[in-house]
C-alpha cells in the first residue's frame, strides 16, 4: 500500500510522458422474535463463500497497489540497487507478521482482523480502540487509492485527447469526481455480492506487471554483462543505513495480506485456507516487486546514468522513466494500465475490509447495532458498506492534508501488526488448546518476538518521519473514546459479559481468573449455591472460595459445631468438584460472620460474593443491605425453596424497573444460566394502568434491546399495564422457575425496595438478586 504520493506520481508522469414493527395497543404483550432482532442467527450472517483463490485474490488486490510505483523511487534514492535487499527484508518481516495473523485468524475465524484478536485476548475496550483506528486506516487508504485511480485515469485520458487537453482534466474537482465514481461503484458491488466481484482488476494488474517485467528481462538480453553489472554498481549505494531507511519508507507497500483476516468469517475452511492464502498473496507480491526492481535497476538505466541519480531527479516517476528506457512509448500505457488496475483493486480491498470491521463491531455493540444489518437474501452487510463508503467520501471531500492522513494510516497498520504478534504470543501461552487442530506458527515464540520488534521499530520510524500522523491518530482516538463512553460502553460491556459467560475459555485467553466467595452454613443449600456460583465464576477458569464461619464466643470451643462446619464444607466441595470448579475451602472463626465475609472478600480480591437463604425476613434484609453497603465487589443473593435445583430451571423471568445499572452483571449471570442453551428468558416491565400506547411501544423496544444484548437467542419481551405491580410480578413469577432481580445500591436507601419481597416470597420459584460492585 502507498499511503501518500499517488496523485503526485500520476501528475508528474503526465508532465513527463430495515424493517419497522407496528404493534397494536394492549395491556400485555410478549414478543416472540426478540432474539431475531438482536442477534441474527448463523444462516443470516454473510456466507462462507470465499475459497483459496478468492482469498488470495483479496490479499493480492490489497498488497499490489500503486505503492510500488510511488515508493520504489524513495527506496532506490536511499539505498540504490540494494533496495532489492530492503524489499526482501521487508518481505521477511511481512511473512513473520502474516504467520501471526494466520494463526490468530485460523484459531478465531471471525471477520474483523485485529479487532477480533484484541477482543479475544485483551478486552472489549481495547478492541474498540483497535477497531476504531483500523477502520480509519482502511478508509484513508481507500481514499488515497480512489484518488490514485483518478489521477492515473485522467493522465491516460489526457494522453488520448486530440490536441491540447482541456484544463478540467487536471483539476482537483475532476479527480474527486472520478474517485467518487470508483468508490460508489465498488460500494454498490459489495452490496450486491459479498466480495464485490473485483477479481478481474487483480488478475489484470498482475498481467500488466508481468508484461513490464518480461519486457525488461527481454531488454537485458540486448545488453552486455558489463552494462548490467554497471547498473548494479555500487550495489549498497547508501550503505547499511540506506537499506534501513528504505525498509522504513517501503514496508507499507507489503500491507494488505491482513485484509484476508478482516473477512475471515466468510472464508471456507478458514483453518487451511487463510494461512495458505496469506502466504500465497505475499509471495506473489514479492514475485512482482523484486523482479520489477531488478529490471528497473538494470534494463531501465540509460548508458552513463545510474538508478540513484534517476531517483534523486524524479523519485515519483522513476518506474515510469525506467520502463520508457527499455520499452519506449508503449511502456507509458503499460504503467497506466498497471496503475489503474492496481489502485482499483486496492480500493475494493480496503473498502471490503473497512465494512467487515464495522459489521463485527456493530454486532458487538461497540458501534451502533444498525450497522450490523445484513441483506436478507444476499447476506451482504449493506449498512456497514454504506457507512464505510460515506466516511470515505467525507474524508475525500473534507480532509485537506491527505498525505499526513495517509501516514497516520500507515502508522496504524504498523501498530496493528505489532498487536497481532502480541495477541498471538499471549493466546498461545494462555490457551494452547485453541490451536490443537489449526495452524500453528513455527518457531514459537521467536517469530512473534522478531516480527513484533520489527513492526514496532518501523512504527517508530514512521512516527518520527511524519510527526503529524500521531496527531491525527490522537484526535481520532479522542473522538472515539467520547463516543464509546457516552454511547456504546454499557451495551458493549453487556454483550461482552454474555460472550464471556457463554464461552468461559475467553477468560483463559484474556488471562482473567474470576473468584467468587460463597459462604455456606447449611449442607442442603450448598449444591444450589455452587450451581449458581458457576454464573459468576465459570468452571475450569474461575475459582470458587467456599467459606464457613464459626462464632468465636459460642462455637469455637465446641466439637459439634466444628464437625458440622466440616460437613457443610465437605458437601459444598463435593458439589463444586462435580460442577468442574477448582474450589478452595476456608473455615474461619470470628465474632461476626458478616464482618468476616467482608474481610475475606477484600483479602482475596473477590469479584463477587454469593449468599443464599431459604427465607428473607426484615432482619435478614437489614443485614444484607449493610453487607452490600460495605462491599465493593458484585453481590448475589439466592432465595430458593427447599429442594430447588438449577438443573430443573427452564423459564427465567427478568423484571426490569428503576434506573438500571445492573446490565453488565445481569448479562454475565444470564449468560451463565443460558450456557447450555435450554432455557428461555422473559423480560418483564410493568407500567401504570394509564400508560399510553406510545409508552408501551417505547418500553417494548427498550426490552427488546436489553434482550438483544444480554440474552441473544433466548429472550422474549413482555410489557404489562397494571395498578398493582407486585401482583403482576407474582403472577408472572408463578410461571417461572427462577426470577433474576437487580438491586440498586444507595447508602441510606432500602436496596430491596417494596417490590422485591413480593417476588421473593412466591412459593416454588427461586429468586436471584444481584447487585453490581462499585
XYZ file of C-alpha atoms in Angstrom:
774
model
C 0.000 0.000 0.000
C 1.114 3.538 -0.700
C -0.173 5.962 1.873
C 0.719 9.145 0.065
C 2.097 10.394 -3.197
C -0.223 8.634 -5.683
C -1.553 11.909 -7.009
C 1.939 13.337 -7.349
C 3.075 10.278 -9.265
C 0.302 10.457 -11.844
C 0.653 14.207 -12.357
C 4.421 14.028 -12.697
C 4.182 11.107 -15.109
C 1.760 13.049 -17.275
C 4.035 16.040 -17.262
C 6.878 13.854 -18.306
C 5.200 11.463 -20.575
C -34.697 -2.323 7.667
C -37.745 -3.114 8.891
C -40.314 -1.215 11.058
C -42.578 -3.138 13.531
C -46.184 -1.932 14.149
C -47.897 -3.207 17.300
C -51.488 -2.872 18.478
C -52.150 -1.281 21.843
C -52.694 -3.881 24.552
C -52.327 -4.332 28.250
C -49.776 -7.091 27.868
C -47.517 -8.025 25.019
C -44.983 -10.807 24.539
C -42.779 -10.535 21.500
C -41.661 -13.886 20.065
C -38.873 -12.563 17.813
C -36.823 -10.608 20.341
C -33.844 -12.837 19.727
C -34.058 -12.313 15.967
C -33.934 -8.553 16.314
C -30.852 -8.566 18.435
C -28.552 -11.285 17.218
C -29.020 -12.683 13.754
C -28.796 -16.468 13.515
C -25.902 -18.093 11.754
C -27.766 -18.564 8.486
C -28.241 -14.792 8.188
C -24.549 -13.968 8.569
C -22.517 -13.459 5.404
C -21.900 -16.851 3.814
C -18.563 -18.615 3.924
C -18.232 -18.333 0.179
C -14.556 -17.366 -0.277
C -12.194 -20.146 -1.276
C -8.426 -20.211 -1.616
C -8.403 -18.401 -4.961
C -10.786 -15.704 -3.766
C -8.894 -15.136 -0.508
C -5.567 -14.964 -2.341
C -7.072 -12.521 -4.819
C -8.269 -10.291 -1.974
C -4.789 -10.268 -0.473
C -3.144 -9.541 -3.813
C -5.692 -6.855 -4.579
C -4.733 -5.047 -1.378
C -0.950 -5.587 -1.495
C -0.063 -4.911 -5.121
C -1.491 -1.407 -5.321
C 0.047 1.792 -6.545
C 2.599 1.634 -3.725
C 5.392 0.078 -5.749
C 5.062 2.816 -8.383
C 5.458 5.531 -5.733
C 7.729 4.053 -3.103
C 10.278 2.380 -5.379
C 11.816 5.782 -6.127
C 12.185 6.583 -2.423
C 13.819 3.219 -1.767
C 16.188 3.477 -4.743
C 17.129 7.040 -3.808
C 18.179 5.970 -0.303
C 19.620 2.529 -0.968
C 20.372 2.306 -4.682
C 20.143 -1.205 -6.132
C 20.229 -2.615 -2.592
C 16.575 -1.541 -2.417
C 16.163 -5.147 -3.515
C 17.577 -6.176 -0.137
C 15.292 -3.701 1.652
C 12.210 -5.106 -0.047
C 13.381 -8.673 0.599
C 13.933 -7.946 4.301
C 10.546 -6.251 4.467
C 9.166 -9.391 2.861
C 10.634 -11.442 5.713
C 9.084 -9.129 8.321
C 5.774 -9.217 6.455
C 5.917 -13.009 6.297
C 6.504 -13.240 10.048
C 3.535 -10.922 10.574
C 1.374 -12.892 8.161
C 2.141 -16.056 10.124
C 0.868 -14.473 13.338
C -2.216 -13.177 11.516
C -2.790 -16.602 10.007
C -2.507 -18.328 13.367
C -4.979 -15.988 15.055
C -7.438 -15.986 12.146
C -7.375 -19.767 11.900
C -7.998 -20.083 15.633
C -10.720 -17.398 15.632
C -12.185 -17.344 12.100
C -14.348 -14.253 12.521
C -14.379 -11.152 10.362
C -12.654 -8.133 11.858
C -8.926 -8.924 11.877
C -7.017 -7.262 14.702
C -10.275 -6.068 16.257
C -11.248 -9.696 16.859
C -7.769 -10.568 18.155
C -7.918 -7.751 20.709
C -11.448 -8.711 21.747
C -10.472 -12.329 22.318
C -7.159 -11.759 24.084
C -7.330 -8.293 25.677
C -10.714 -6.655 26.388
C -13.702 -5.152 24.652
C -12.401 -1.647 25.407
C -9.037 -2.409 23.826
C -10.869 -3.998 20.902
C -12.843 -0.807 20.343
C -9.644 1.246 20.175
C -8.164 -1.201 17.667
C -11.309 -1.431 15.568
C -11.954 2.314 15.604
C -8.430 3.176 14.446
C -8.056 0.386 11.871
C -11.393 1.381 10.383
C -9.954 4.876 9.874
C -6.786 3.393 8.377
C -8.695 1.351 5.798
C -10.935 4.305 4.947
C -7.977 6.653 4.442
C -6.175 4.028 2.385
C -9.306 3.719 0.269
C -9.363 7.499 -0.249
C -5.759 7.509 -1.419
C -6.343 4.654 -3.823
C -9.507 6.278 -5.165
C -7.574 9.489 -5.859
C -4.693 7.479 -7.279
C -7.056 5.771 -9.705
C -8.492 9.150 -10.693
C -5.098 10.700 -11.357
C -3.781 7.782 -13.406
C -7.043 7.504 -15.356
C -7.005 11.225 -16.105
C -3.369 11.015 -17.146
C -4.313 8.367 -19.675
C -7.306 10.408 -20.794
C -5.089 13.474 -21.335
C -2.690 11.401 -23.435
C -5.557 10.186 -25.613
C -7.097 13.644 -26.011
C -6.553 15.031 -29.536
C -4.543 18.192 -29.272
C -4.091 20.128 -26.050
C -6.131 18.544 -23.232
C -8.665 20.896 -21.574
C -7.906 22.362 -18.171
C -10.688 20.459 -16.419
C -8.798 17.182 -16.884
C -6.120 18.365 -14.477
C -8.438 19.948 -11.906
C -8.986 18.544 -8.426
C -12.753 18.573 -8.870
C -12.476 16.202 -11.823
C -10.152 13.920 -9.868
C -12.599 13.906 -6.959
C -15.463 13.100 -9.326
C -13.559 10.130 -10.762
C -12.660 8.973 -7.232
C -16.300 9.228 -6.162
C -17.384 7.252 -9.200
C -14.981 4.435 -8.370
C -15.992 4.439 -4.690
C -19.720 4.353 -5.396
C -19.265 1.614 -7.994
C -17.358 -0.636 -5.616
C -19.741 0.078 -2.739
C -22.627 -0.991 -4.970
C -20.764 -4.146 -5.997
C -20.076 -5.041 -2.340
C -23.781 -4.675 -1.598
C -24.732 -6.951 -4.490
C -22.082 -9.572 -3.769
C -20.092 -10.317 -0.604
C -16.647 -9.889 -2.201
C -17.761 -7.368 -4.819
C -16.513 -9.334 -7.818
C -13.328 -7.295 -8.334
C -11.025 -10.178 -9.169
C -10.759 -9.008 -12.777
C -8.789 -5.940 -11.693
C -6.444 -8.045 -9.557
C -5.565 -10.514 -12.284
C -5.439 -7.737 -14.879
C -2.841 -5.743 -12.957
C -0.751 -8.884 -12.410
C -0.758 -9.394 -16.174
C 0.319 -5.766 -16.689
C 3.162 -6.055 -14.183
C 4.202 -9.369 -15.737
C 4.416 -7.642 -19.094
C 6.599 -4.887 -17.615
C 8.927 -7.454 -16.050
C 9.136 -9.677 -19.139
C 9.821 -6.667 -21.333
C 12.633 -5.666 -19.001
C 14.127 -9.154 -18.986
C 13.932 -9.202 -22.786
C 15.666 -5.853 -22.865
C 18.503 -7.262 -20.773
C 19.247 -9.806 -23.485
C 20.340 -6.944 -25.761
C 22.823 -5.580 -23.219
C 26.241 -6.899 -22.356
C 27.051 -8.322 -18.943
C 29.333 -5.374 -18.028
C 26.448 -2.979 -18.730
C 24.148 -4.976 -16.474
C 26.746 -5.100 -13.718
C 27.302 -1.370 -14.073
C 23.638 -0.756 -13.332
C 24.030 -2.616 -10.045
C 27.287 -0.953 -9.032
C 27.626 0.231 -6.348
C 25.028 -2.174 -5.012
C 24.925 -0.698 -1.493
C 24.899 2.901 -2.654
C 23.509 4.157 0.631
C 25.287 1.695 2.878
C 23.579 -0.268 5.629
C 21.764 2.863 6.861
C 20.347 3.372 3.376
C 18.879 -0.135 3.429
C 17.313 0.503 6.840
C 15.827 3.808 5.684
C 14.479 2.162 2.550
C 12.854 -0.513 4.705
C 11.173 2.132 6.827
C 9.803 4.012 3.832
C 8.597 0.980 1.874
C 7.380 -1.658 4.312
C 3.828 -0.419 3.942
C 3.946 -1.433 0.256
C 3.521 -5.003 1.543
C 0.464 -4.181 3.658
C -2.703 -5.936 2.504
C -2.385 -9.611 3.442
C -4.199 -8.828 6.711
C -7.336 -7.932 4.709
C -7.862 -11.695 4.435
C -8.151 -11.773 8.237
C -10.691 -8.948 8.064
C -13.015 -11.215 6.025
C -12.151 -14.445 7.854
C -15.805 -15.021 8.751
C -16.599 -15.512 5.056
C -13.728 -17.870 4.188
C -14.382 -21.552 3.634
C -12.254 -23.947 5.692
C -10.522 -20.986 7.368
C -8.038 -23.128 9.280
C -6.458 -24.203 5.998
C -7.437 -21.506 3.542
C -6.389 -18.381 5.464
C -2.742 -19.356 6.181
C -2.240 -20.568 2.616
C -3.872 -17.508 1.077
C -1.855 -15.077 3.198
C 1.458 -16.704 2.350
C 0.490 -17.093 -1.314
C -0.611 -13.463 -1.735
C 2.503 -12.158 -0.011
C 4.711 -14.473 -2.059
C 3.077 -13.380 -5.322
C 3.562 -9.729 -4.371
C 7.271 -10.295 -3.800
C 7.483 -12.172 -7.106
C 6.221 -8.950 -8.706
C 8.223 -6.452 -6.640
C 11.689 -7.966 -6.647
C 11.991 -8.733 -10.386
C 10.465 -5.335 -11.191
C 13.073 -3.571 -9.052
C 15.810 -5.656 -10.709
C 14.837 -4.784 -14.295
C 14.294 -1.145 -13.326
C 17.799 -1.007 -11.802
C 19.387 -2.672 -14.836
C 17.464 -2.527 -18.101
C 15.784 0.717 -17.072
C 19.009 2.720 -16.609
C 20.267 4.543 -19.728
C 24.016 4.316 -20.511
C 26.009 6.777 -18.415
C 23.258 7.225 -15.855
C 22.545 5.465 -12.549
C 19.364 4.404 -10.780
C 20.297 6.546 -7.775
C 20.660 9.657 -9.930
C 17.388 8.920 -11.691
C 15.616 8.517 -8.352
C 17.087 11.711 -6.985
C 15.886 13.688 -10.012
C 12.382 12.226 -10.209
C 11.645 9.813 -7.314
C 7.900 9.741 -8.013
C 8.276 8.633 -11.646
C 11.410 6.528 -11.619
C 9.470 3.375 -12.543
C 7.868 5.159 -15.487
C 11.233 6.587 -16.602
C 12.882 3.172 -16.415
C 10.075 1.486 -18.345
C 10.342 4.167 -21.021
C 14.043 3.330 -21.341
C 13.551 -0.335 -22.221
C 10.031 -0.340 -23.741
C 9.595 3.110 -25.208
C 6.229 4.830 -25.612
C 4.356 1.563 -25.144
C 5.687 1.487 -21.590
C 3.546 4.541 -20.814
C 0.367 2.547 -21.390
C 1.657 -0.490 -19.551
C 2.309 1.667 -16.492
C -1.065 3.430 -16.794
C -2.904 0.103 -17.071
C -0.978 -1.397 -14.156
C -1.559 1.705 -12.049
C -5.297 1.999 -12.789
C -5.967 -1.673 -12.099
C -3.742 -1.650 -9.003
C -5.481 1.317 -7.427
C -8.946 -0.038 -8.267
C -8.287 -3.447 -6.734
C -6.702 -1.864 -3.653
C -9.688 0.496 -3.260
C -12.001 -2.506 -3.376
C -9.951 -4.475 -0.840
C -9.763 -1.606 1.661
C -13.468 -0.810 1.371
C -14.217 -4.507 1.861
C -12.027 -4.678 4.990
C -13.497 -1.466 6.442
C -17.064 -2.726 6.038
C -16.277 -6.054 7.763
C -14.704 -4.301 10.737
C -17.818 -2.139 11.077
C -20.057 -5.211 10.772
C -18.284 -7.075 13.567
C -18.094 -4.040 15.848
C -21.816 -3.410 15.393
C -22.630 -6.991 16.346
C -20.546 -6.497 19.487
C -22.346 -3.183 20.160
C -19.104 -1.228 20.057
C -20.753 0.651 17.188
C -24.488 1.239 16.590
C -26.275 -2.065 16.105
C -27.951 -0.881 12.909
C -24.559 -1.066 11.181
C -24.724 -4.838 11.587
C -27.803 -5.288 9.391
C -27.355 -7.920 6.680
C -29.345 -8.139 3.442
C -31.939 -10.899 3.798
C -31.175 -12.744 0.562
C -27.687 -11.604 -0.467
C -26.343 -11.729 3.094
C -24.163 -8.722 2.479
C -23.578 -6.104 5.224
C -25.485 -3.346 3.466
C -25.381 -0.684 6.182
C -21.717 -1.344 7.044
C -20.779 -0.876 3.391
C -22.838 2.319 3.197
C -21.259 3.684 6.388
C -17.698 2.932 5.298
C -18.293 4.396 1.844
C -19.862 7.549 3.297
C -16.940 8.104 5.682
C -14.556 7.506 2.786
C -16.373 10.122 0.726
C -16.365 12.561 3.659
C -12.596 12.195 4.106
C -12.142 12.599 0.353
C -14.125 15.847 0.299
C -13.202 17.400 3.649
C -9.680 16.438 4.762
C -7.139 18.799 3.181
C -3.900 17.060 4.187
C -4.278 13.571 2.782
C -0.539 12.947 2.887
C -0.488 13.233 6.690
C -3.690 11.197 6.905
C -2.056 8.518 4.782
C 0.972 8.492 7.074
C -1.387 8.079 10.031
C -2.982 5.092 8.290
C 0.466 3.558 7.745
C 1.314 4.083 11.414
C -1.954 2.457 12.481
C -1.281 -0.569 10.292
C 2.215 -0.993 11.735
C 0.914 -0.800 15.307
C -1.846 -3.281 14.470
C 0.766 -5.648 13.027
C 2.707 -5.467 16.284
C -0.551 -6.109 18.137
C -1.149 -9.238 16.053
C 2.212 -10.589 17.216
C 1.396 -9.711 20.831
C -2.027 -11.356 20.807
C -0.621 -14.440 19.103
C 2.055 -14.679 21.796
C -0.437 -14.251 24.653
C -3.078 -16.560 23.187
C -0.630 -19.419 22.575
C 0.695 -19.193 26.124
C -2.659 -18.766 27.836
C -4.705 -21.244 25.824
C -2.638 -23.715 23.758
C -5.751 -25.834 23.153
C -7.119 -23.142 20.813
C -4.580 -24.279 18.208
C -4.968 -28.024 18.665
C -6.496 -28.567 15.209
C -5.484 -25.334 13.473
C -2.490 -23.591 12.013
C 0.398 -23.001 14.387
C 3.195 -20.552 13.683
C 6.539 -22.395 13.605
C 9.483 -21.374 15.775
C 7.278 -20.023 18.560
C 7.900 -17.536 20.161
C 10.821 -16.373 18.011
C 8.516 -15.447 15.123
C 6.292 -13.313 17.363
C 9.156 -11.552 19.138
C 11.150 -10.892 15.961
C 8.173 -9.719 13.946
C 6.777 -7.652 16.804
C 10.051 -5.820 17.458
C 10.489 -5.159 13.738
C 6.957 -3.740 13.401
C 7.384 -1.527 16.469
C 10.690 -0.242 15.103
C 9.102 0.572 11.757
C 6.195 2.287 13.540
C 8.618 4.479 15.486
C 10.385 5.339 12.238
C 7.045 6.317 10.665
C 6.038 8.432 13.665
C 9.344 10.302 13.603
C 9.307 10.745 9.820
C 5.781 12.222 9.803
C 5.001 13.754 13.226
C 1.568 14.946 12.067
C 0.475 11.309 11.762
C 0.474 10.862 15.528
C -1.615 13.999 15.999
C -4.264 12.768 13.563
C -4.462 9.439 15.371
C -4.822 11.127 18.768
C -7.664 13.338 17.521
C -9.476 10.338 16.029
C -8.925 8.333 19.230
C -10.267 11.161 21.382
C -13.424 11.298 19.280
C -13.789 7.528 19.525
C -13.346 7.466 23.300
C -16.020 10.142 23.724
C -18.446 8.188 21.553
C -17.658 4.894 23.257
C -18.025 6.181 26.810
C -21.109 8.227 26.038
C -22.988 5.886 23.704
C -21.587 2.386 23.390
C -19.813 1.272 26.571
C -22.749 -0.121 28.575
C -24.205 -2.164 25.723
C -20.783 -3.348 24.577
C -19.888 -4.429 28.107
C -23.165 -6.351 28.462
C -22.667 -8.189 25.159
C -19.068 -8.943 26.121
C -20.074 -10.317 29.521
C -22.640 -12.572 27.889
C -19.968 -13.849 25.498
C -17.579 -14.478 28.391
C -20.264 -16.389 30.251
C -21.210 -18.490 27.227
C -17.574 -19.267 26.378
C -15.562 -19.406 29.630
C -12.375 -20.128 27.683
C -12.310 -16.431 26.823
C -11.300 -15.847 30.438
C -8.248 -18.022 29.803
C -7.400 -16.095 26.646
C -7.629 -12.783 28.488
C -5.690 -14.058 31.478
C -8.552 -13.396 33.906
C -9.440 -15.693 36.797
C -12.661 -14.560 38.497
C -13.015 -15.507 42.150
C -16.388 -15.784 43.885
C -16.796 -16.139 47.637
C -19.600 -18.492 48.701
C -20.325 -18.542 52.455
C -22.221 -21.747 53.296
C -23.893 -22.625 56.581
C -26.372 -25.323 55.553
C -25.371 -28.502 53.683
C -28.781 -28.587 51.980
C -28.220 -25.229 50.281
C -24.586 -25.890 49.309
C -25.286 -27.638 45.951
C -27.672 -24.923 44.723
C -25.254 -22.161 45.744
C -22.394 -23.868 43.947
C -24.513 -24.260 40.799
C -25.311 -20.528 40.825
C -21.653 -19.712 41.517
C -20.868 -21.007 38.027
C -22.598 -17.943 36.597
C -20.143 -15.630 38.381
C -17.012 -17.802 38.130
C -17.231 -20.247 35.192
C -15.948 -23.774 35.874
C -12.341 -24.585 34.949
C -11.357 -20.944 34.570
C -12.947 -19.331 37.619
C -12.331 -20.091 41.270
C -14.914 -20.718 43.989
C -13.885 -19.933 47.556
C -16.175 -21.838 49.945
C -16.348 -20.426 53.459
C -17.893 -21.335 56.792
C -17.678 -19.055 59.831
C -17.760 -20.262 63.438
C -18.709 -17.718 66.056
C -15.793 -17.445 68.485
C -17.974 -16.582 71.503
C -20.208 -19.631 71.286
C -18.868 -22.173 68.831
C -15.083 -22.187 68.959
C -14.771 -24.459 71.981
C -17.425 -26.919 70.959
C -16.680 -30.058 68.940
C -20.079 -30.445 67.331
C -20.083 -27.057 65.535
C -16.672 -27.831 64.094
C -17.851 -31.175 62.751
C -20.966 -29.524 61.386
C -18.873 -26.918 59.623
C -16.685 -29.657 58.169
C -19.764 -31.496 56.923
C -21.086 -28.312 55.307
C -17.783 -27.580 53.602
C -17.404 -31.213 52.568
C -20.798 -31.209 50.853
C -20.015 -27.891 49.190
C -16.612 -29.153 47.998
C -18.199 -32.280 46.563
C -20.758 -30.233 44.645
C -18.092 -27.825 43.407
C -15.838 -30.603 42.149
C -18.726 -32.293 40.366
C -19.519 -28.982 38.664
C -15.953 -28.702 37.352
C -14.810 -25.912 39.674
C -11.411 -25.527 41.277
C -12.702 -24.895 44.800
C -10.940 -23.765 47.925
C -12.404 -24.225 51.403
C -11.932 -21.806 54.270
C -13.038 -22.461 57.847
C -12.863 -19.259 59.865
C -13.537 -18.242 63.452
C -14.894 -14.773 64.112
C -17.223 -12.830 66.373
C -19.383 -11.720 63.436
C -19.894 -13.745 60.221
C -20.737 -10.567 58.300
C -17.511 -8.859 59.346
C -15.529 -11.959 58.392
C -17.203 -12.138 54.986
C -16.198 -8.534 54.356
C -12.606 -9.236 55.375
C -12.209 -12.369 53.265
C -13.815 -10.760 50.208
C -11.298 -7.920 50.356
C -8.274 -10.065 51.218
C -8.862 -12.490 48.346
C -9.868 -9.687 45.910
C -13.100 -11.495 45.120
C -15.041 -10.488 42.020
C -18.287 -11.459 43.710
C -19.923 -12.751 46.851
C -22.808 -15.233 46.624
C -25.127 -15.707 49.575
C -28.211 -17.855 50.000
C -31.102 -18.456 52.369
C -34.384 -20.290 52.428
C -36.373 -17.240 53.514
C -35.978 -13.476 53.654
C -37.242 -11.571 56.677
C -36.724 -7.988 57.796
C -33.623 -8.658 59.960
C -32.070 -10.654 57.110
C -32.696 -7.833 54.651
C -31.120 -5.303 57.031
C -28.012 -7.474 57.450
C -27.682 -7.983 53.704
C -28.104 -4.296 52.968
C -25.387 -3.457 55.493
C -23.068 -6.022 53.912
C -23.715 -4.715 50.399
C -23.013 -1.171 51.513
C -19.553 -2.230 52.692
C -18.529 -4.438 49.757
C -17.029 -3.094 46.535
C -17.464 -6.334 44.583
C -20.565 -7.841 42.993
C -23.063 -9.378 45.397
C -25.694 -12.018 44.584
C -28.303 -13.446 46.916
C -30.217 -16.651 46.154
C -33.555 -17.196 47.841
C -34.675 -20.703 46.949
C -37.278 -23.095 48.411
C -36.293 -26.478 49.787
C -35.461 -28.938 47.005
C -34.987 -26.318 44.313
C -32.428 -27.283 41.646
C -30.878 -25.198 38.889
C -30.927 -28.225 36.596
C -34.724 -28.112 36.583
C -34.880 -24.440 35.591
C -36.321 -23.851 32.121
C -38.084 -20.494 32.424
C -36.345 -17.387 33.760
C -38.129 -14.112 34.497
C -36.199 -10.833 34.476
C -38.237 -7.906 35.848
C -36.909 -4.539 34.756
C -37.517 -1.319 36.639
C -35.887 1.677 38.227
C -32.752 3.280 36.839
C -30.932 0.098 35.928
C -27.185 -0.105 36.467
C -27.096 -3.895 36.678
C -26.854 -4.565 32.941
C -23.299 -5.929 32.819
C -23.637 -8.223 35.847
C -27.085 -9.309 34.686
C -25.659 -10.248 31.285
C -22.940 -12.310 32.977
C -25.448 -14.139 35.153
C -27.918 -14.762 32.328
C -25.128 -15.862 30.019
C -24.042 -18.426 32.582
C -27.606 -19.595 33.115
C -28.164 -19.959 29.356
C -24.815 -21.631 28.706
C -26.413 -24.970 27.824
C -28.964 -23.321 25.508
C -32.034 -24.968 27.072
C -33.540 -22.039 28.995
C -35.956 -19.307 27.928
C -35.757 -15.786 29.334
C -38.723 -13.427 29.639
C -38.064 -9.739 30.186
C -40.878 -8.022 32.063
C -41.756 -4.372 32.573
C -44.884 -3.291 34.467
C -46.261 0.148 33.599
C -49.027 2.115 35.295
C -52.533 1.249 34.120
C -52.911 4.643 32.476
C -49.678 4.342 30.431
C -50.148 5.433 26.832
C -49.726 3.211 23.817
C -46.637 5.216 22.915
C -45.099 4.437 26.324
C -45.882 0.766 25.813
C -44.202 0.715 22.400
C -41.151 2.586 23.669
C -40.824 0.295 26.678
C -41.189 -2.761 24.480
C -38.425 -1.512 22.203
C -36.168 -0.993 25.230
C -36.874 -4.521 26.485
C -36.077 -5.950 23.081
C -32.810 -4.039 23.121
C -31.948 -5.465 26.543
C -32.858 -8.956 25.373
C -30.739 -8.489 22.261
C -27.687 -7.527 24.320
C -27.929 -9.830 27.335
C -29.763 -12.954 26.120
C -29.277 -13.345 22.358
C -31.328 -16.253 21.106
C -33.159 -16.764 24.394
C -35.186 -13.608 25.095
C -38.829 -12.550 24.819
C -40.341 -9.252 25.962
C -43.497 -8.633 27.987
C -44.907 -5.176 28.753
C -47.905 -5.016 31.073
C -50.169 -2.256 32.356
C -51.237 -2.656 35.974
C -52.281 -0.706 39.068
C -50.721 -3.396 41.262
C -47.118 -4.097 40.153
C -46.421 -6.607 42.969
C -49.444 -8.646 41.927
C -48.300 -8.623 38.315
C -44.833 -9.743 39.340
C -46.276 -12.552 41.460
C -48.436 -13.668 38.565
C -45.516 -13.885 36.155
C -43.222 -15.401 38.804
C -45.728 -18.220 39.311
C -44.995 -19.323 35.724
C -41.197 -19.121 36.096
C -38.602 -21.332 37.724
C -36.184 -18.520 38.548
C -36.512 -14.758 38.869
C -33.412 -12.578 38.379
C -33.754 -9.153 40.005
C -31.285 -6.273 40.049
C -30.707 -4.273 43.222
C -29.555 -0.668 43.076
C -27.043 0.276 45.789
C -27.514 3.618 47.510
C -26.395 4.317 51.032
C -29.284 5.164 53.321
C -31.859 3.583 50.988
C -33.505 0.171 51.125
C -31.867 -1.989 48.481
C -34.713 -4.445 48.251
C -37.460 -1.832 47.887
C -41.090 -2.692 48.265
C -41.486 -4.931 45.193
C -38.674 -7.465 45.605
C -40.073 -9.090 48.773
C -43.312 -9.856 46.928
C -41.434 -11.678 44.194
C -39.012 -13.386 46.547
C -41.743 -14.881 48.724
C -43.567 -16.674 45.920
C -43.565 -20.431 46.686
C -41.907 -22.778 44.212
C -39.858 -20.113 42.440
C -36.301 -19.185 43.322
C -35.148 -15.579 43.218
C -31.623 -14.457 42.443
C -30.960 -10.865 43.476
C -27.842 -9.262 42.056
C -26.066 -6.001 42.778
C -23.185 -4.592 40.747
C -19.972 -3.704 42.560
C -18.725 -0.164 42.741
